[in-house]
Backbone as CSV, one residue per row, in Angstrom:
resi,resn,N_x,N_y,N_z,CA_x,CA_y,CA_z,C_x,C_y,C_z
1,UNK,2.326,35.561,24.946,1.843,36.191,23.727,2.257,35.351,22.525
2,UNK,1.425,35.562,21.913,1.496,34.183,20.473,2.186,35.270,19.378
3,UNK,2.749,34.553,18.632,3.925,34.993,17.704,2.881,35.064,16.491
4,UNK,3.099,35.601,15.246,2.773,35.908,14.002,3.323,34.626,13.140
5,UNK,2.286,34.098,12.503,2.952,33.192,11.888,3.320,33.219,10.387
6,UNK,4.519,33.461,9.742,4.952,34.214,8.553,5.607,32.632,8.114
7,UNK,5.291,32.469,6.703,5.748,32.026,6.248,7.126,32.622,4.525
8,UNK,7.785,31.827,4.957,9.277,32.427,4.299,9.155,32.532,2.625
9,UNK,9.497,33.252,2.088,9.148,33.901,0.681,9.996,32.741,-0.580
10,UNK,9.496,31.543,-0.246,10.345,30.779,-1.303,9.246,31.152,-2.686
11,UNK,8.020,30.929,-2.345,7.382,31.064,-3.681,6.341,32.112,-3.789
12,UNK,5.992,32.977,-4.841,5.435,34.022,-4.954,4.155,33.741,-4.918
13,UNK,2.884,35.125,-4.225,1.678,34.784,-4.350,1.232,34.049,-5.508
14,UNK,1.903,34.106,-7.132,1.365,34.050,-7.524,1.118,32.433,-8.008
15,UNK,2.707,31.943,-8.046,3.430,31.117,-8.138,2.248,30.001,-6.957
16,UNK,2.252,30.344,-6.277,1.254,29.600,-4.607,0.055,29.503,-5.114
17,UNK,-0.838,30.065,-5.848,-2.172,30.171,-6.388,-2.040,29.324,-7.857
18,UNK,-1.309,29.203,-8.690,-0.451,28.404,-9.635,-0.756,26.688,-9.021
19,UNK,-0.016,26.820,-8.112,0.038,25.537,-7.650,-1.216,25.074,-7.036
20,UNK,-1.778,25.935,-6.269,-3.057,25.482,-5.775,-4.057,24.856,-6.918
21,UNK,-4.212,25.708,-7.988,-4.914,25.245,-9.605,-4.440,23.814,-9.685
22,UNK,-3.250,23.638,-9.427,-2.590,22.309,-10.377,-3.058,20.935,-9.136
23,UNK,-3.157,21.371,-8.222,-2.949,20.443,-6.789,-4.311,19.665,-7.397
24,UNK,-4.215,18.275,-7.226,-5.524,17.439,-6.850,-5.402,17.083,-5.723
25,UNK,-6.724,16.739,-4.943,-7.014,15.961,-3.641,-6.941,17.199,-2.538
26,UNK,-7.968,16.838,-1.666,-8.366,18.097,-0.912,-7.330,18.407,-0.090
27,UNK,-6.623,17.367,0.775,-5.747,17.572,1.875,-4.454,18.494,1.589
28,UNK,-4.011,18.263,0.138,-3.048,18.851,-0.338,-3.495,20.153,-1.174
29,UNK,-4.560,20.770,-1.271,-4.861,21.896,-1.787,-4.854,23.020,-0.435
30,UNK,-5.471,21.903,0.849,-5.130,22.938,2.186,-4.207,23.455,2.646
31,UNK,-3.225,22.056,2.670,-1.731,22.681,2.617,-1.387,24.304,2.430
32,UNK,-1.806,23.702,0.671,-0.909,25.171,-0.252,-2.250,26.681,0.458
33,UNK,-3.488,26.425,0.541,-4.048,27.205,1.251,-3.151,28.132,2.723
34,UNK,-2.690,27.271,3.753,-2.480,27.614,5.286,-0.946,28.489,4.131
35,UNK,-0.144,28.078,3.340,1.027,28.463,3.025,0.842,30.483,2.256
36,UNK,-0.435,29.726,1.395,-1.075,31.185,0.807,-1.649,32.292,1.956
37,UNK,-2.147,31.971,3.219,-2.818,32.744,3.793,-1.729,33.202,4.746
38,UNK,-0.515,32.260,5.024,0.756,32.875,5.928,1.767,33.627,4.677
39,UNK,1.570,33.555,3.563,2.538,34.357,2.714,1.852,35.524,2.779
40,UNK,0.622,36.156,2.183,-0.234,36.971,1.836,-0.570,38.089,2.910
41,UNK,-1.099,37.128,4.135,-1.628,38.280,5.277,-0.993,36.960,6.502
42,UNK,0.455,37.250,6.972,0.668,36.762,8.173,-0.248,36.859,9.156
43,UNK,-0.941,36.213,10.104,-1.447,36.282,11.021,-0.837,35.143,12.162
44,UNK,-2.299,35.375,12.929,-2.187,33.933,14.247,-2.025,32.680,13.587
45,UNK,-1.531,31.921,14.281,-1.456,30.487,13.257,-3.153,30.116,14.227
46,UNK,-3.666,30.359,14.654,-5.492,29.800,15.373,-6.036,30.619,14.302
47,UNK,-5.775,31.394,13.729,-6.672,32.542,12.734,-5.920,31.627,11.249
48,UNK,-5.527,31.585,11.195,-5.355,30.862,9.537,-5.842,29.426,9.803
49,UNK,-5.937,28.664,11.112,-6.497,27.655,11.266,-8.189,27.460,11.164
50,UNK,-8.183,28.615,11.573,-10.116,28.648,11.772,-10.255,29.339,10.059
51,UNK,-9.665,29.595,9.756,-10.468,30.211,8.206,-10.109,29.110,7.240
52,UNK,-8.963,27.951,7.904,-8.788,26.731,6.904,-9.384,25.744,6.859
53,UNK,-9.666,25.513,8.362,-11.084,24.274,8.857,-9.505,23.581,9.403
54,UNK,-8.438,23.581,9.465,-7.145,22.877,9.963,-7.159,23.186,11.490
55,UNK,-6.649,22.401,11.993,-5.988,22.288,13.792,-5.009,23.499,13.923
56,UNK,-4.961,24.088,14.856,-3.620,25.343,14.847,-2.443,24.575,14.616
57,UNK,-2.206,23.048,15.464,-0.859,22.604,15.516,-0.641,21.646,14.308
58,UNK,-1.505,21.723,13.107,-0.980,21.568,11.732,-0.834,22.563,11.054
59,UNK,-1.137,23.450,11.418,-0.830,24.651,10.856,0.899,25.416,10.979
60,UNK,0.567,25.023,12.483,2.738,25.533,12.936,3.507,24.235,11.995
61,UNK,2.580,23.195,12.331,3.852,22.291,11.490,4.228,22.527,9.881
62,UNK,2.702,22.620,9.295,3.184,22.916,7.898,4.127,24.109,7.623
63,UNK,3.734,25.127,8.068,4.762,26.517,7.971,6.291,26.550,8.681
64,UNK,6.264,25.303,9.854,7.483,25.184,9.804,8.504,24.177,8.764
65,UNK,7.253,22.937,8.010,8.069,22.571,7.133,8.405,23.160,6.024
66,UNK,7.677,24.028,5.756,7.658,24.791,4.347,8.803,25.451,4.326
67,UNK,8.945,26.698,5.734,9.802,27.319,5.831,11.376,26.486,5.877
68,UNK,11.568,25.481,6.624,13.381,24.684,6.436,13.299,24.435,4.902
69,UNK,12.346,23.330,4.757,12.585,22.826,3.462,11.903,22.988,1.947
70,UNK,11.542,24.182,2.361,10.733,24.421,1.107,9.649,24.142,0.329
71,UNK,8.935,24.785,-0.610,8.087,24.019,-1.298,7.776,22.473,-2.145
72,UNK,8.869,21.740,-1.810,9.413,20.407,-2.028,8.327,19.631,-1.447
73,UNK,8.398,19.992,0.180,7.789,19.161,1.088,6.335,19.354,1.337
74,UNK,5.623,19.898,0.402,4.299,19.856,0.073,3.669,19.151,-0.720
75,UNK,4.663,18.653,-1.411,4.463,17.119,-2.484,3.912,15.610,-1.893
76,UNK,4.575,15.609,-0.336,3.866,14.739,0.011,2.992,14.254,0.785
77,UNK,2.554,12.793,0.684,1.431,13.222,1.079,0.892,13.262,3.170
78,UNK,0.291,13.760,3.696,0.439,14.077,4.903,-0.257,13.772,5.786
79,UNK,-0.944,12.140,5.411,-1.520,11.807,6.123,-1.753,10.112,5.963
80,UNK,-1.763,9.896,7.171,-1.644,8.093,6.960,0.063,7.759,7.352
81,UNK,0.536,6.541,7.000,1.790,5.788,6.903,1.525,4.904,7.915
82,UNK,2.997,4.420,7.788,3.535,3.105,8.687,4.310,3.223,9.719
83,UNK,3.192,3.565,10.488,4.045,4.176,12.195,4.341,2.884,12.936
84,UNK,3.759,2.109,12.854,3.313,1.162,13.705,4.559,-0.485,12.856
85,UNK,5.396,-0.143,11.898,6.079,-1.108,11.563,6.679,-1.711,11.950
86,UNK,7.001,-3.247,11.774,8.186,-4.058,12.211,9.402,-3.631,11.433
87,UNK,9.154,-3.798,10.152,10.845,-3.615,9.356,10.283,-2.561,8.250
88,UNK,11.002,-1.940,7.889,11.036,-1.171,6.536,10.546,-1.478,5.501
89,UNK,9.841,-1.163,4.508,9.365,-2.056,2.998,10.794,-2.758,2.398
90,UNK,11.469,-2.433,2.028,13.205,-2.631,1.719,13.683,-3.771,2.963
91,UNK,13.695,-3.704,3.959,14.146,-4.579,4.795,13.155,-5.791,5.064
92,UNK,11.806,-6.243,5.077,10.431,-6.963,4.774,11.156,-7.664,3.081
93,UNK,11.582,-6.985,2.175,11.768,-7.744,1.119,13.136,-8.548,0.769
94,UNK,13.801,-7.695,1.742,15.247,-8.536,1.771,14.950,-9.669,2.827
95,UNK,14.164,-9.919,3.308,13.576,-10.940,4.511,12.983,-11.883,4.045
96,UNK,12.415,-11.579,2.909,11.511,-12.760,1.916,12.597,-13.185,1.259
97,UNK,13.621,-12.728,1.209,14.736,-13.268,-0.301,14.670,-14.965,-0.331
98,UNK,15.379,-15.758,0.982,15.561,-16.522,1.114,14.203,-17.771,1.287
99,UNK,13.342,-16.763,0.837,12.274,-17.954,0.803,11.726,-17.643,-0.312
100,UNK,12.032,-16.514,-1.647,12.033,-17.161,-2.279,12.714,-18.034,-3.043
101,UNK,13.904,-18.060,-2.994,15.172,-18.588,-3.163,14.271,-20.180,-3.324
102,UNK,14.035,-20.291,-1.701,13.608,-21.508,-1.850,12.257,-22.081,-2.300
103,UNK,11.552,-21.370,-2.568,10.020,-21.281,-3.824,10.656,-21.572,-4.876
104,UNK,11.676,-21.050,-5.309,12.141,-20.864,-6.783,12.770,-21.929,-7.049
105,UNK,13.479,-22.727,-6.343,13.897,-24.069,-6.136,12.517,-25.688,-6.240
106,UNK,11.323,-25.069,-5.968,10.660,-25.917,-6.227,10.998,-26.633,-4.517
107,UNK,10.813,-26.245,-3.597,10.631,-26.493,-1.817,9.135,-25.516,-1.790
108,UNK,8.459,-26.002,-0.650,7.716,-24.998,-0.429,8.211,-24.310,1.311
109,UNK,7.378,-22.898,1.021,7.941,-21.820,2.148,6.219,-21.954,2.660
110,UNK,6.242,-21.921,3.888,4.945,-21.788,4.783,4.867,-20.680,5.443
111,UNK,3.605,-20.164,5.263,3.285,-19.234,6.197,3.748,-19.328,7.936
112,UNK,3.920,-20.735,8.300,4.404,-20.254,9.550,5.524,-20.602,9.963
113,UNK,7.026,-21.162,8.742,7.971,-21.188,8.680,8.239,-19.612,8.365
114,UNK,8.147,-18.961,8.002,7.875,-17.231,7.839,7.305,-16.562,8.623
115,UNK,6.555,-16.879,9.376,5.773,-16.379,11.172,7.197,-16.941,11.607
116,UNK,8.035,-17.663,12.303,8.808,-18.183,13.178,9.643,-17.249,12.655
117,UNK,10.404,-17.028,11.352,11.604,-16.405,11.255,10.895,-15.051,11.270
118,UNK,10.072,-14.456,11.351,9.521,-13.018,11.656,9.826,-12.094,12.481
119,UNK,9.384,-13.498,13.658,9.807,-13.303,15.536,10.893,-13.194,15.492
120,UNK,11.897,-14.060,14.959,12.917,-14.104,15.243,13.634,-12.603,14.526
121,UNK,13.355,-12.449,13.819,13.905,-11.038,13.045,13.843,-9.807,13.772
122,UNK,12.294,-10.038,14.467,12.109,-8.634,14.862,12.497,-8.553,16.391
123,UNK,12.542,-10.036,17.156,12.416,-9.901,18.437,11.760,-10.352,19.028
124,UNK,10.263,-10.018,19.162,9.222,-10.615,19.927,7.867,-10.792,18.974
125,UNK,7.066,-11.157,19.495,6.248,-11.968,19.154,5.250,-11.319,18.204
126,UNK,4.605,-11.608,16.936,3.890,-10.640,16.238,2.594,-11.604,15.970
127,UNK,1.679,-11.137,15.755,-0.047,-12.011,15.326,0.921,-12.147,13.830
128,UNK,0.019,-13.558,13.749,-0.152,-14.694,12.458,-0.254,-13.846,11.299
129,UNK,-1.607,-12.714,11.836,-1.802,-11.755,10.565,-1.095,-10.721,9.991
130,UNK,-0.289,-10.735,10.752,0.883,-9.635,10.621,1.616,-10.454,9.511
131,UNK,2.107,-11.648,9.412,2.623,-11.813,8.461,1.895,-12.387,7.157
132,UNK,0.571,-12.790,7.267,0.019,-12.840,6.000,0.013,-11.204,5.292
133,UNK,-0.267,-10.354,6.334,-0.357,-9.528,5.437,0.868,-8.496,4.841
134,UNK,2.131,-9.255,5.403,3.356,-8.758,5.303,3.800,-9.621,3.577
135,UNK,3.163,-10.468,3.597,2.559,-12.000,2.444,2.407,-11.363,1.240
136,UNK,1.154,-10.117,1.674,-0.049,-9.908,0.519,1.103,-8.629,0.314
137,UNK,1.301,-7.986,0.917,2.176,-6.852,0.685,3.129,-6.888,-0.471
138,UNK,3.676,-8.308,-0.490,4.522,-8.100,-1.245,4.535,-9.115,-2.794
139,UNK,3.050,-9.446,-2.972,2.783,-10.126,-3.978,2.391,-11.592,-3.983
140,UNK,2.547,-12.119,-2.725,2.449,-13.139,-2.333,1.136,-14.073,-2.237
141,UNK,1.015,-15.151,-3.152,-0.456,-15.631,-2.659,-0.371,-17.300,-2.317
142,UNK,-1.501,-17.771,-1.593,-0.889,-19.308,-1.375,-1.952,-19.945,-2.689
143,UNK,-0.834,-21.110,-2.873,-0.869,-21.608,-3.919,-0.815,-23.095,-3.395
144,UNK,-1.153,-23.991,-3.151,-1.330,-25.711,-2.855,-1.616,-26.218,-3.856
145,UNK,-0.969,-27.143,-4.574,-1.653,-28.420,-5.058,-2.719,-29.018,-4.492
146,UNK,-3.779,-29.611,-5.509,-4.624,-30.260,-5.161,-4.128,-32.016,-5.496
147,UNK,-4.275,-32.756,-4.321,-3.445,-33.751,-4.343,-4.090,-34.874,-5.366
148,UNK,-5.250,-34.962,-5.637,-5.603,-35.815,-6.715,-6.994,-34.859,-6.830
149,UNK,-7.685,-35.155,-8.492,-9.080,-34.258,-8.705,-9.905,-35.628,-7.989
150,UNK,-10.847,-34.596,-7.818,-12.358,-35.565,-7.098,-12.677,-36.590,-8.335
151,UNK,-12.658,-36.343,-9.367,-13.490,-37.452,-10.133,-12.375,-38.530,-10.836
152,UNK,-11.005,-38.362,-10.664,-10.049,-39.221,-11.235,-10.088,-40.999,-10.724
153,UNK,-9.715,-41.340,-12.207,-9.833,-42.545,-11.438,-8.354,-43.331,-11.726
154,UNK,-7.765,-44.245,-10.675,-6.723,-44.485,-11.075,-6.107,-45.534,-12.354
155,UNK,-7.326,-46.642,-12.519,-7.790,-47.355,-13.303,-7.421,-46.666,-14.363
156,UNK,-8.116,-45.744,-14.795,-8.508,-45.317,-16.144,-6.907,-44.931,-16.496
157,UNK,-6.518,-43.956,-15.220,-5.299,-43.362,-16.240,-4.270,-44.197,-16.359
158,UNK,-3.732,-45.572,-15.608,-3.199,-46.488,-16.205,-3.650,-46.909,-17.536
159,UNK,-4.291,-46.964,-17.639,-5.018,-47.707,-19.272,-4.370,-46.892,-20.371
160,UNK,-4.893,-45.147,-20.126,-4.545,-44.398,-21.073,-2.678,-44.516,-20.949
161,UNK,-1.655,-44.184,-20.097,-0.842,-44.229,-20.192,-0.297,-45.628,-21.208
162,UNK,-0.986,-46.673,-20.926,-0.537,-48.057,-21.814,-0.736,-47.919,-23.500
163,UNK,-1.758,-47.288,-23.282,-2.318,-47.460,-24.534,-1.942,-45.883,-25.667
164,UNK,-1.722,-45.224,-25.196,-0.841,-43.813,-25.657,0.193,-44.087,-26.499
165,UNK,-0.436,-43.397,-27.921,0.576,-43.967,-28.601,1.979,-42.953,-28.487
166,UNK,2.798,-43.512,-29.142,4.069,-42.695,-28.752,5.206,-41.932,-30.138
């Protein structure tokens, strides 16, 4: 037999309808919806799911986060992230330090001198693109000199250097 799903009296109907007004973006107006329809008229968590257009088992989850931690944890946002990461955003930038250290020195850092110490950071082996876009993530763009322009001539700019007055 399925339990009643009640959510815990941190914030008042009215206070919940308040917030719903203020909420932008759809995902987070549902939220405060499944929270309004378990404050108001407890029911089945499959019955507040089918009148929300939500899954039943986002429904137990939101009302169980609501209920530990309060209306806090409706602030964020609840869908998407970085499941799938090698290092932390914070730990990825303490990883770049030393190259830029050495950018900033006027050395250059390569994309696959930064692929090699990657592997080595994380362990095993990651695609090329993993770290360009670990690259772009963090502001990073490639930048090369162009080693002479197409139309220079070497002639000429000896001349001008001679002849430059000073």
């Amino acid at each position: 037999m399925q339990k009643v799903t009640k959510a815990t009296a941190h914030l008042t109907q009215e206070e919940i309808l308040l917030r719903i007004k203020e909420t932008t973006g759809f995902w987070k107006v549902q939220k405060w919806l499944v929270i309004l329809n378990a404050t108001v008229a407890p029911r089945l968590a499959a019955e507040i799911a089918l009148h929300t257009g939500l899954a039943q088992q986002t429904v137990h989850n939101l009302i169980s986060d609501y209920n530990r931690h309060g209306p806090d944890v409706m602030a964020k946002s609840g869908r998407g992230g970085r499941y799938r990461a090698n290092l932390e955003l914070a730990e990825e930038a303490e990883f770049l330090q030393p190259f830029i250290a050495k950018a900033l020195t006027g050395q250059i850092a390569t994309a696959k001198e930064i692929h090699r110490a990657l592997e080595e950071r994380v362990g095993h082996k990651v695609a090329i693109s993993t770290t360009y876009r670990l690259l772009k993530r963090h502001g990073w763009r490639k930048l090369a000199p162009r080693p002479k322009h197409s139309q220079s001539d070497k002639e000429e700019q000896e001349a001008f250097k001679k002849n430059f007055p000073n």
